[in-house]
Amino acid sequence: MTNLKTMLMQEQIRLEKILTKTKEQLKDVPPGTLRLTHAKESVQFYHHLPGGKSGGQYILRTNTELVRRLAQKSYDKKILKQAERRLNQIRRITRDYDEEEIEKIFWKEHRERQKLIQPAEPLWEQQLETWMAKNYEGKGFQKDSPMILTEQGERVRSKSEKILADCFYRHKIPYKYEHPLYLKGYGTVYPDFTFLSRKNKREIYWEHHGMMDDPSYAESTIQKIQAYERNDIYPENN
């Protein structure tokens, strides 16, 4: 399952934090346990101690702090048990889990066998090829725009975009230049570069923003970034 390991690692971090906090809370707790009974329309609390009365010692209504701490102790112990149990499961899974293990079975087959096999699911190369093959209409250029071409003969708007495009090309990173993207509440934008993530099969957008020293450009850029975020597209994420 795509990105499962990342999700499990995030869950592991969450549970480890809970575990640390819970263990700290259990360091200084009163001995014994809390027992609740119902008497008519009220609840009575009893402090059950090892070796003490079988039903426990009645706790006065004024001693609310002891009742609270005993209740918290019981709850924390349950949390501790469950968090440790779930963490052990996650660690066993992540120890040898490989998100590409299904695809790797295909690639370990002999080349001639691969020609005869229908993969259990589309291979990454197939997914990428399908994504790249989809035609689109970019932003277009004005007549007086400079002619700047990348190493693969693609026209871009600036020298900095050429540097980036050439870098991606040399490192064999497929991309789409100025692929249109509709942002609800804003309109259509044309990110400088769009990539397809191998990890989660989602698109990643690259905006160069090369003129942030221009106040009007910077203001427009901030508004665009906010529009991205309103459409669940965030910096450092996608």
XYZ file of C-alpha atoms in Angstrom:
238
model
C 0.000 0.000 0.000
C 1.453 3.331 -1.108
C 2.863 5.462 1.694
C 1.760 2.953 4.349
C 5.205 2.851 5.958
C 5.286 6.640 6.299
C 1.858 6.598 7.921
C 2.918 3.820 10.288
C 6.079 5.699 11.257
C 3.995 8.792 12.019
C 1.677 6.668 14.138
C 4.691 5.181 15.905
C 5.953 8.659 16.821
C 2.493 9.613 18.094
C 2.231 6.502 20.258
C 5.771 6.911 21.593
C 4.902 10.425 22.758
C 1.757 9.124 24.463
C 3.790 6.338 26.062
C 6.431 8.729 27.408
C 3.804 11.067 28.839
C 1.819 8.222 30.414
C 4.871 6.612 32.007
C 5.810 9.966 33.494
C 2.327 10.387 34.977
C 2.478 6.910 36.527
C 5.735 7.606 38.382
C 4.074 9.336 41.342
C 0.659 7.784 41.917
C -1.100 6.654 45.092
C -1.110 2.902 45.774
C -4.211 0.830 45.215
C -7.217 1.208 42.957
C -10.549 2.999 42.865
C -13.894 1.220 43.251
C -17.208 2.867 42.460
C -20.604 1.912 43.835
C -24.054 3.373 43.362
C -26.101 4.180 46.460
C -29.568 5.410 45.531
C -28.894 8.372 43.235
C -25.311 9.056 44.332
C -21.936 7.475 43.581
C -19.596 6.381 46.360
C -15.859 5.877 45.991
C -13.697 3.311 47.774
C -9.924 3.056 47.941
C -8.922 -0.564 47.492
C -5.425 -1.332 48.867
C -3.522 -4.627 48.653
C -4.096 -6.531 51.900
C -6.803 -4.116 53.010
C -10.570 -4.504 53.290
C -12.054 -6.549 50.477
C -14.456 -3.760 49.573
C -11.925 -0.994 50.090
C -11.835 2.054 52.366
C -14.599 4.622 51.858
C -13.279 7.917 50.467
C -14.817 11.071 51.864
C -16.518 13.372 49.353
C -14.060 16.115 50.272
C -11.092 14.020 49.116
C -11.699 14.661 45.419
C -7.968 14.795 44.613
C -7.434 11.159 45.675
C -10.463 10.068 43.642
C -9.185 11.948 40.583
C -5.650 10.539 40.852
C -6.836 6.953 41.293
C -9.172 7.281 38.306
C -6.345 8.771 36.227
C -4.022 5.971 37.315
C -6.466 3.300 36.149
C -6.956 5.070 32.830
C -3.212 5.599 32.292
C -2.492 1.910 32.861
C -4.994 0.985 30.149
C -3.442 3.532 27.788
C 0.034 2.190 28.571
C -1.003 -1.380 27.816
C -2.729 -0.501 24.546
C 0.031 1.846 23.310
C 2.732 -0.752 24.009
C 0.690 -3.438 22.262
C 0.110 -1.310 19.181
C 3.732 -0.119 19.065
C 4.986 -3.696 19.056
C 2.706 -4.448 16.108
C 3.881 -1.400 14.167
C 7.550 -2.164 14.814
C 7.104 -5.726 13.577
C 5.469 -4.474 10.374
C 7.923 -1.652 9.625
C 10.974 -3.784 10.401
C 10.889 -5.451 6.989
C 8.058 -3.698 5.141
C 8.867 -2.470 1.638
C 6.238 -0.425 -0.192
C 7.638 -1.618 -3.527
C 7.815 -5.311 -2.632
C 4.968 -6.293 -4.995
C 6.569 -4.494 -7.932
C 9.990 -5.954 -7.118
C 8.637 -9.483 -7.567
C 7.993 -8.638 -11.221
C 11.446 -7.134 -11.779
C 13.131 -10.198 -10.267
C 11.585 -12.369 -12.970
C 13.652 -13.222 -16.042
C 13.309 -10.646 -18.809
C 11.631 -13.164 -21.107
C 9.204 -14.151 -18.344
C 8.311 -10.482 -17.810
C 7.019 -10.357 -21.382
C 4.542 -13.116 -20.542
C 3.340 -11.754 -17.213
C 0.516 -9.348 -16.447
C 1.656 -7.443 -13.295
C -0.690 -7.516 -10.293
C -0.925 -3.719 -10.554
C 0.509 -1.119 -12.971
C 4.272 -0.724 -12.574
C 5.634 2.698 -11.650
C 7.100 3.103 -15.149
C 3.670 2.404 -16.639
C 1.949 4.861 -14.316
C 4.534 7.523 -15.116
C 4.269 6.901 -18.853
C 0.468 7.252 -18.709
C 0.780 10.469 -16.679
C 3.322 11.961 -19.083
C 1.307 10.967 -22.163
C -1.702 13.095 -21.230
C -1.772 16.149 -23.489
C -2.342 19.612 -22.089
C -2.299 23.212 -23.225
C 0.166 25.431 -21.393
C 0.071 29.136 -20.785
C 1.435 30.225 -24.148
C 3.988 32.946 -24.935
C 3.623 36.534 -26.065
C 5.189 37.494 -29.390
C 7.887 39.659 -27.806
C 8.914 36.997 -25.228
C 12.576 35.912 -25.470
C 13.226 32.506 -27.033
C 14.787 30.435 -24.240
C 15.115 26.720 -24.940
C 16.059 23.902 -22.583
C 18.497 21.114 -23.433
C 15.590 18.976 -24.644
C 14.271 21.787 -26.862
C 11.425 22.944 -24.636
C 10.636 26.636 -24.481
C 10.586 28.290 -21.048
C 10.132 31.856 -19.819
C 13.379 32.585 -17.988
C 17.003 31.565 -17.650
C 16.377 30.353 -14.104
C 13.589 28.062 -15.363
C 15.970 26.757 -18.020
C 18.552 25.953 -15.333
C 15.940 24.048 -13.352
C 14.496 22.222 -16.375
C 17.970 21.183 -17.543
C 18.792 19.916 -14.060
C 15.636 17.784 -13.969
C 16.366 16.502 -17.475
C 19.958 15.494 -16.646
C 18.806 13.683 -13.533
C 16.005 11.951 -15.464
C 13.241 13.506 -13.369
C 10.101 13.661 -15.552
C 8.071 16.862 -15.279
C 5.372 18.903 -16.981
C 6.113 22.558 -17.672
C 3.298 25.005 -16.889
C 0.618 22.335 -16.689
C -2.721 24.071 -15.916
C -4.133 23.581 -12.436
C -7.538 24.860 -11.367
C -7.688 26.270 -7.830
C -11.210 26.580 -6.480
C -11.947 30.172 -5.496
C -8.966 31.512 -7.444
C -8.944 30.209 -11.004
C -6.451 28.418 -13.233
C -2.746 28.684 -12.412
C 0.274 27.346 -14.278
C 2.885 25.980 -11.856
C 6.381 26.206 -13.308
C 6.867 22.447 -12.967
C 4.600 19.558 -12.017
C 5.942 16.176 -10.946
C 4.348 12.828 -10.063
C 5.444 11.434 -6.693
C 6.584 7.833 -6.804
C 5.788 7.499 -3.100
C 2.131 8.461 -3.042
C 1.314 8.850 -6.767
C 0.188 12.443 -6.147
C 1.269 15.486 -8.106
C 3.869 17.859 -6.673
C 3.967 21.485 -7.820
C 7.095 23.613 -8.118
C 6.712 27.393 -8.177
C 10.008 29.213 -8.687
C 8.881 32.714 -7.581
C 11.997 34.408 -8.895
C 10.969 38.073 -8.432
C 10.101 38.292 -4.741
C 12.020 41.585 -4.468
C 9.186 43.191 -6.483
C 6.446 44.210 -3.951
C 3.511 43.739 -6.341
C 4.879 40.378 -7.517
C 5.440 39.282 -3.898
C 1.892 40.269 -2.918
C 0.435 38.369 -5.880
C 2.580 35.352 -5.011
C 1.366 35.307 -1.398
C -2.233 35.397 -2.603
C -1.513 32.464 -4.916
C 0.136 30.443 -2.131
C -2.908 31.071 0.062
C -5.121 29.855 -2.792
C -3.016 26.691 -3.029
C -3.477 26.091 0.701
C -7.248 26.583 0.473
C -7.143 23.739 -2.057
C -5.126 21.467 0.284
C -1.811 22.057 -1.485
C 0.847 23.035 1.044
C 4.550 23.981 0.942
C 6.839 21.161 2.141
C 4.029 18.691 1.371
C 2.942 18.757 -2.252
